[in-house]
Amino acid sequence: MATAKKAATSAKSTAAAKPAAKATAKPAAKASAAPKRAVNSAFMKPMTPSAELAAIVGAKPLPRTEVTKKVWDYIKNNKLQDATNKRMINADAKLKAVLKKPQVSMFEMTKIISTHLS
C-alpha cells in the first residue's frame, strides 16, 4: 500500500509540473556598439604648470592626467618613494619646491599639484 501511495503522489507531482515553455523565435536584436564613456573634459583640459612644476613636467600645457603621470615617472626614476611605506614620497630639491614639505603622502601630493596648475 505504501508503494501505491508513492506512485500516486509521484504521478500527481509529474502531472502538476508545468509544461515545458515553448521556444518562441524572437527577431534578432541588432548588435549595437556600447555607447562610449563620455570624456571628462575637466581632467582632459590642458593646464599650464607653475614654474616650479614646469621644472619637473615641462612648461607646455598638459591635462591633469598627464601631469600626474609625469610626476610619478619623476618620482620613480629618482627613487623618491619611501622604502618602507610606498605611499609616502620623499621630496628632493625640485619636488620640494612644488610640495613645500620634505615628505608627503601620494594622496596629498595630487592635491598640492593641482594648486600648481592654471
C-alpha angles and dihedrals in degrees: 000000000000091000091051090055091049091050091049093049093046090050090051092049093051091046091048092051113107116254115253112275113252115243106242117203109235120193111259111263114237110254103236123183114254110257111262117246112260114251113244100236093198091065095040098047110111110245128193114239122226119253091262093050092042088064087066106032104022131259101267119099114268136177115259091251092057092046090054091048092050092048090051090049089052091049093049095043091052093040094236097152114107110257096225101033110034091191090070122081120209107210123224122202096283095043093044089059088060101036098037089212134083092231133019136169118252090247093052090046094062091049092051093046091054089061088059093057124085 
